[in-house]
CSV table of C-alpha atoms in Angstrom, one decimal:
chain,number,residue,atom,x,y,z
I,1,MET,CA,23.4,1.8,13.9
I,2,GLU,CA,20.4,2.8,16.1
I,3,HIS,CA,17.2,1.0,15.2
I,4,ARG,CA,14.4,3.4,14.4
I,5,PRO,CA,10.8,2.2,14.5
I,6,GLY,CA,9.2,1.9,11.0
I,7,ARG,CA,12.6,2.5,9.3
I,8,ARG,CA,12.5,-0.8,7.3
I,9,ARG,CA,8.8,-0.3,6.2
I,10,GLY,CA,9.6,3.3,5.2
I,11,ILE,CA,12.4,2.3,3.0
I,12,ALA,CA,10.3,-0.5,1.4
I,13,ALA,CA,7.5,2.0,0.8
I,14,ILE,CA,9.8,4.4,-0.9
I,15,VAL,CA,11.2,1.7,-3.1
I,16,LEU,CA,7.7,0.6,-4.1
I,17,LEU,CA,6.5,4.1,-4.8
I,18,VAL,CA,9.5,4.8,-7.0
I,19,LEU,CA,9.0,1.4,-8.9
I,20,GLY,CA,5.2,2.1,-9.4
I,21,ALA,CA,6.0,5.5,-10.8
I,22,VAL,CA,8.6,4.0,-13.1
I,23,ILE,CA,6.1,1.4,-14.3
I,24,LEU,CA,3.3,4.0,-15.0
I,25,GLY,CA,5.8,6.3,-16.7
I,26,GLY,CA,7.1,3.5,-19.0
I,27,VAL,CA,3.6,2.4,-19.9
I,28,THR,CA,2.7,6.1,-20.8
I,29,VAL,CA,5.8,6.3,-23.0
I,30,ALA,CA,5.1,2.9,-24.6
I,31,LYS,CA,1.5,4.0,-25.4
I,32,ALA,CA,2.8,7.2,-27.0
I,33,VAL,CA,4.9,5.2,-29.4
I,34,ASN,CA,2.8,4.8,-32.7
I,35,PRO,CA,2.0,1.3,-33.7
I,36,PRO,CA,3.3,0.0,-37.0
I,37,SER,CA,2.0,2.1,-40.0
I,38,ARG,CA,-0.3,-0.7,-41.3
I,39,TYR,CA,-2.4,-0.5,-38.0
I,40,THR,CA,-5.1,2.0,-37.5
I,41,GLU,CA,-6.3,2.5,-33.9
I,42,GLY,CA,-10.1,2.7,-33.2
I,43,LYS,CA,-12.7,2.1,-30.6
I,44,ALA,CA,-15.2,-0.7,-30.3
I,45,VAL,CA,-18.7,0.6,-30.4
I,46,GLY,CA,-21.6,-1.2,-28.8
I,47,TRP,CA,-21.8,-4.6,-27.1
I,48,THR,CA,-22.3,-6.9,-30.1
I,49,MET,CA,-18.9,-8.5,-29.5
I,50,THR,CA,-18.9,-9.0,-25.8
I,51,PRO,CA,-17.1,-10.7,-24.0
I,52,THR,CA,-14.3,-10.5,-26.6
I,53,TYR,CA,-14.6,-6.6,-27.0
I,54,THR,CA,-16.5,-4.2,-24.9
I,55,ASN,CA,-17.9,-0.8,-25.8
I,56,GLY,CA,-15.1,1.8,-25.9
I,57,GLU,CA,-12.4,-0.6,-25.8
I,58,SER,CA,-9.3,0.2,-28.0
I,59,ILE,CA,-8.9,-1.9,-31.2
I,60,TYR,CA,-6.3,-2.0,-34.0
I,61,LEU,CA,-7.3,-2.5,-37.5
I,62,GLU,CA,-5.3,-3.5,-40.6
I,63,PRO,CA,-6.3,-3.7,-44.3
I,64,VAL,CA,-7.6,-7.1,-45.5
I,65,ALA,CA,-5.6,-8.6,-48.4
I,66,LYS,CA,-7.6,-10.2,-51.2
I,67,GLY,CA,-8.5,-13.7,-50.1
I,68,GLY,CA,-7.0,-13.1,-46.6
I,69,LEU,CA,-10.2,-13.7,-44.6
I,70,ARG,CA,-10.3,-16.9,-42.6
I,71,ARG,CA,-12.6,-18.5,-40.1
I,72,GLY,CA,-12.5,-16.9,-36.7
I,73,ASP,CA,-11.3,-13.5,-37.9
I,74,VAL,CA,-12.9,-10.5,-36.3
I,75,VAL,CA,-13.6,-8.0,-38.9
I,76,LEU,CA,-15.1,-4.5,-39.5
I,77,ALA,CA,-17.7,-4.8,-42.3
I,78,SER,CA,-20.5,-2.9,-43.9
I,79,VAL,CA,-23.5,-5.0,-43.2
I,80,PRO,CA,-27.2,-4.5,-44.3
I,81,TRP,CA,-28.5,-5.2,-40.8
I,82,SER,CA,-26.6,-2.4,-39.0
I,83,LEU,CA,-27.6,1.3,-39.0
I,84,GLN,CA,-24.0,2.3,-38.6
I,85,LYS,CA,-21.7,2.4,-41.5
I,86,THR,CA,-19.6,-0.5,-40.3
I,87,GLN,CA,-20.0,-3.1,-37.5
I,88,MET,CA,-17.7,-5.6,-35.8
I,89,ASN,CA,-18.4,-9.2,-36.5
I,90,ARG,CA,-16.7,-12.7,-36.6
I,91,VAL,CA,-16.2,-14.7,-39.7
I,92,VAL,CA,-17.8,-18.1,-38.9
I,93,ALA,CA,-17.7,-19.5,-42.4
I,94,VAL,CA,-16.2,-18.6,-45.9
I,95,GLY,CA,-17.2,-19.3,-49.4
I,96,GLY,CA,-17.9,-22.9,-50.0
I,97,ASP,CA,-18.7,-23.9,-46.4
I,98,ARG,CA,-22.0,-25.3,-45.1
I,99,ILE,CA,-22.9,-23.8,-41.7
I,100,GLN,CA,-26.1,-25.0,-39.8
I,101,TYR,CA,-27.5,-25.0,-36.4
I,102,LYS,CA,-30.3,-27.0,-34.6
I,103,PRO,CA,-31.4,-25.7,-31.3
I,104,SER,CA,-32.9,-29.0,-30.3
I,105,SER,CA,-29.6,-30.9,-30.6
I,106,LYS,CA,-26.5,-30.9,-28.3
I,107,VAL,CA,-23.0,-32.0,-29.1
I,108,ALA,CA,-21.0,-33.3,-26.0
I,109,GLY,CA,-23.5,-31.7,-23.7
I,110,GLN,CA,-23.3,-28.2,-25.4
I,111,TYR,CA,-25.2,-26.4,-28.2
I,112,ARG,CA,-22.8,-26.0,-31.0
I,113,LEU,CA,-22.9,-24.8,-34.7
I,114,VAL,CA,-22.1,-27.4,-37.2
I,115,LEU,CA,-19.4,-26.5,-39.9
I,116,ASN,CA,-19.1,-28.8,-42.9
I,117,GLY,CA,-20.6,-31.7,-40.8
I,118,THR,CA,-18.2,-31.1,-37.8
I,119,PRO,CA,-19.3,-29.4,-34.5
I,120,LEU,CA,-17.6,-25.9,-34.3
I,121,ASP,CA,-15.6,-25.2,-31.2
I,122,GLU,CA,-16.1,-21.5,-30.2
I,123,PRO,CA,-14.1,-20.7,-27.0
I,124,TYR,CA,-14.8,-17.0,-27.5
I,125,LEU,CA,-18.4,-17.6,-26.5
I,126,GLU,CA,-19.6,-17.7,-22.9
I,127,GLN,CA,-20.4,-21.3,-22.1
I,128,TRP,CA,-23.9,-20.8,-20.8
I,129,LYS,CA,-25.0,-19.0,-24.0
I,130,ASN,CA,-26.4,-20.7,-27.1
I,131,PRO,CA,-24.5,-20.1,-30.3
I,132,SER,CA,-27.7,-18.9,-32.0
I,133,ALA,CA,-31.2,-17.9,-31.2
I,134,VAL,CA,-32.6,-19.3,-34.4
I,135,ALA,CA,-32.0,-22.5,-36.6
I,136,PHE,CA,-30.4,-22.2,-40.0
I,137,ASN,CA,-28.8,-24.3,-42.7
I,138,VAL,CA,-26.8,-22.2,-45.2
I,139,LYS,CA,-24.4,-23.0,-48.0
I,140,VAL,CA,-22.0,-20.0,-48.2
I,141,PRO,CA,-21.5,-18.8,-51.9
I,142,LYS,CA,-18.0,-18.2,-53.2
I,143,GLY,CA,-16.8,-14.7,-52.5
I,144,TYR,CA,-19.1,-14.3,-49.5
I,145,VAL,CA,-18.5,-14.7,-45.7
I,146,PHE,CA,-21.0,-15.8,-42.9
I,147,LEU,CA,-20.8,-13.2,-40.2
I,148,MET,CA,-22.0,-13.5,-36.6
I,149,ALA,CA,-21.4,-11.4,-33.5
I,150,ASP,CA,-20.0,-13.0,-30.4
I,151,ASN,CA,-23.0,-11.7,-28.3
I,152,ARG,CA,-25.3,-14.0,-30.1
I,153,MET,CA,-28.4,-13.6,-28.1
I,154,ASN,CA,-28.4,-9.8,-28.4
I,155,SER,CA,-27.2,-9.0,-31.9
I,156,ASP,CA,-28.0,-9.5,-35.5
I,157,GLY,CA,-26.0,-11.5,-38.1
I,158,SER,CA,-25.9,-13.8,-41.1
I,159,GLN,CA,-27.9,-16.5,-39.2
I,160,TYR,CA,-31.1,-14.6,-39.9
I,161,ALA,CA,-32.9,-15.4,-43.1
I,162,ASN,CA,-33.5,-11.7,-44.0
I,163,ASN,CA,-29.7,-11.1,-43.8
I,164,GLY,CA,-27.6,-14.1,-45.0
I,165,PRO,CA,-24.0,-14.1,-46.0
I,166,VAL,CA,-22.1,-10.9,-46.8
I,167,PRO,CA,-19.9,-10.2,-49.9
I,168,ALA,CA,-16.3,-10.5,-48.8
I,169,ASP,CA,-15.6,-7.0,-50.4
I,170,LYS,CA,-17.8,-5.4,-47.8
I,171,VAL,CA,-15.2,-6.2,-45.2
I,172,THR,CA,-13.2,-3.0,-44.8
I,173,ALA,CA,-10.7,-4.1,-42.1
I,174,LYS,CA,-9.6,-6.9,-39.9
I,175,VAL,CA,-9.3,-6.4,-36.1
I,176,VAL,CA,-5.8,-7.6,-34.9
I,177,ALA,CA,-4.3,-7.9,-31.5
I,178,TYR,CA,-1.6,-5.2,-31.1
I,179,PRO,CA,0.7,-6.6,-28.4
I,180,MET,CA,1.5,-3.2,-26.9
I,181,ALA,CA,-2.1,-2.6,-26.3
I,182,LYS,CA,-2.5,-5.5,-23.9
I,183,LEU,CA,1.0,-4.8,-22.3
I,184,ALA,CA,-0.2,-1.2,-21.6
I,185,VAL,CA,-3.3,-2.4,-19.8
I,186,TRP,CA,-1.4,-5.0,-17.6
I,187,GLY,CA,1.3,-2.4,-17.1
I,188,GLN,CA,-1.2,0.2,-15.8
I,189,LEU,CA,-2.7,-2.3,-13.4
I,190,ALA,CA,0.7,-3.4,-12.1
I,191,GLY,CA,1.9,0.1,-11.6
I,192,ALA,CA,-1.3,1.1,-9.7
I,193,LEU,CA,-1.0,-1.9,-7.4
I,194,VAL,CA,2.6,-1.2,-6.6
I,195,LEU,CA,1.7,2.4,-5.8
I,196,LEU,CA,-1.1,1.3,-3.6
I,197,LEU,CA,1.1,-1.1,-1.7
I,198,GLY,CA,3.8,1.5,-1.3
I,199,GLY,CA,1.2,4.0,0.1
I,200,VAL,CA,0.0,1.5,2.6
I,201,LEU,CA,3.5,0.7,3.9
I,202,ALA,CA,4.3,4.4,4.1
I,203,GLY,CA,1.2,4.9,6.3
I,204,VAL,CA,2.3,2.0,8.5
I,205,ALA,CA,5.8,3.3,8.9
I,206,ARG,CA,4.5,6.8,9.8
I,207,ARG,CA,2.2,5.4,12.6
I,208,ALA,CA,5.0,3.4,13.9
I,209,ARG,CA,7.3,6.5,14.1
I,210,GLY,CA,4.4,8.4,15.8
I,211,ARG,CA,3.9,5.8,18.4
I,212,ALA,CA,7.6,5.7,19.1
I,213,GLY,CA,7.8,9.5,19.5
I,214,ARG,CA,4.9,9.6,21.9
I,215,ALA,CA,6.4,6.8,24.1
I,216,ALA,CA,9.7,8.7,24.3
I,217,ALA,CA,8.0,12.0,25.3
I,218,ALA,CA,6.0,10.4,28.1
I,219,PRO,CA,7.5,10.7,31.7
I,220,ALA,CA,8.9,7.5,33.2
I,221,ALA,CA,6.8,6.0,35.9
I,222,GLY,CA,8.2,5.3,39.4
I,223,PRO,CA,8.9,6.9,42.9
I,224,ALA,CA,10.5,10.2,43.0
I,225,VAL,CA,14.0,10.4,44.4
I,226,ILE,CA,14.7,13.4,46.7
I,227,PRO,CA,18.5,14.0,47.1
I,228,ALA,CA,19.8,14.1,50.6
I,229,PRO,CA,20.9,17.6,51.9
I,230,ALA,CA,24.7,18.2,51.9
I,231,ALA,CA,26.5,18.4,55.3
I,232,ALA,CA,26.9,21.9,56.6
I,233,GLN,CA,30.5,23.2,56.3
I,234,PRO,CA,31.9,25.7,58.7
I,235,GLU,CA,32.2,29.2,57.5
I,236,PRO,CA,35.7,30.7,57.2
I,237,GLY,CA,36.7,32.4,60.4
I,238,GLU,CA,34.4,30.2,62.6
I,239,GLY,CA,35.7,27.5,65.0
I,240,GLY,CA,38.7,27.2,67.4
I,241,GLY,CA,41.3,28.8,65.2
I,242,GLU,CA,43.2,31.8,66.1
I,243,GLY,CA,42.6,33.7,62.9
I,244,ALA,CA,40.1,33.7,60.1
I,245,GLY,CA,40.5,30.9,57.7
I,246,GLU,CA,42.9,28.9,60.1
I,247,GLN,CA,41.9,25.5,61.3
I,248,ALA,CA,42.1,24.3,64.9
I,249,PRO,CA,45.2,22.2,65.7
I,250,VAL,CA,44.8,18.7,66.0
I,251,ALA,CA,46.2,17.1,69.2
I,252,ALA,CA,48.7,14.5,68.7
I,253,GLN,CA,47.5,11.0,69.4
I,254,PRO,CA,49.7,9.0,72.0
I,255,GLY,CA,51.6,6.2,70.6
I,256,PRO,CA,51.5,2.7,72.0
I,257,GLY,CA,54.8,3.3,74.0
I,258,ASP,CA,53.9,6.6,75.5
I,259,ALA,CA,53.0,6.8,79.2
I,260,GLN,CA,49.8,8.4,79.9
I,261,ALA,CA,49.2,10.5,83.1
I,262,PRO,CA,46.2,9.7,85.2
I,263,ALA,CA,43.3,11.9,84.9
I,264,GLY,CA,42.8,14.4,87.7
I,265,PRO,CA,39.6,15.6,89.1
I,266,GLY,CA,37.2,17.0,86.6
I,267,GLY,CA,38.6,14.7,83.9
I,268,ARG,CA,41.8,16.9,83.4
I,269,ALA,CA,45.0,15.1,82.9
I,270,ASP,CA,47.9,16.3,85.2
I,271,VAL,CA,51.1,16.5,83.1
I,272,PRO,CA,54.3,16.9,85.1
I,273,SER,CA,56.3,19.9,84.3
């Protein structure tokens, strides 16, 4: 099979473009499938939960069962310090816990909250940020929760004395991680990258075919060859023949045993009769 410039890249580009379209199409279909009925889709509002959740990010909510709140849960609650009806916060402590913080003390080189006498590990916070802008020492009453946002330096919460713990029945929903939501995000990124790579390969293949076409159309360099003229042939009727179209007879050549007469004057051979 004749090799064509850019053929392999062209085939690879087609494969990648088709694959990218399939991925994006599959993600679109997956997002159209409704999540389980216990989930309610919503949007994060504001920046109080950054970097965990950003403004406008899709979130999924489920009802909170009685006594179902645990430390570390991200919840939607009606809190007295928010002008909105509800706000996203994180449950840092539950009823019966003692939660405290001293800005002047560090634990293992980092500022940390202390929960029931033990430093609290909060991997959802950015490492360079302090866990609180104020000091506090609170015993959480039964039936209450201690709520704080993840963006501690730019948000309100139970750590402030005029706020304090919130009744557990003020929590309206729990924010859950719906696997299909994250899968859709990664699927969209993967599909877009595959399409981009396919487009780049298609452009490279097109340029290779263009260069090959221009090279084939260009005249070959080198000296011009001029064909030699053909030998002239006698026209019919010309020559020593008796009639038109007849050829002159060819004299027989003497053989090795034939006697040859001596040439006479003028170069004419005398042949005896």
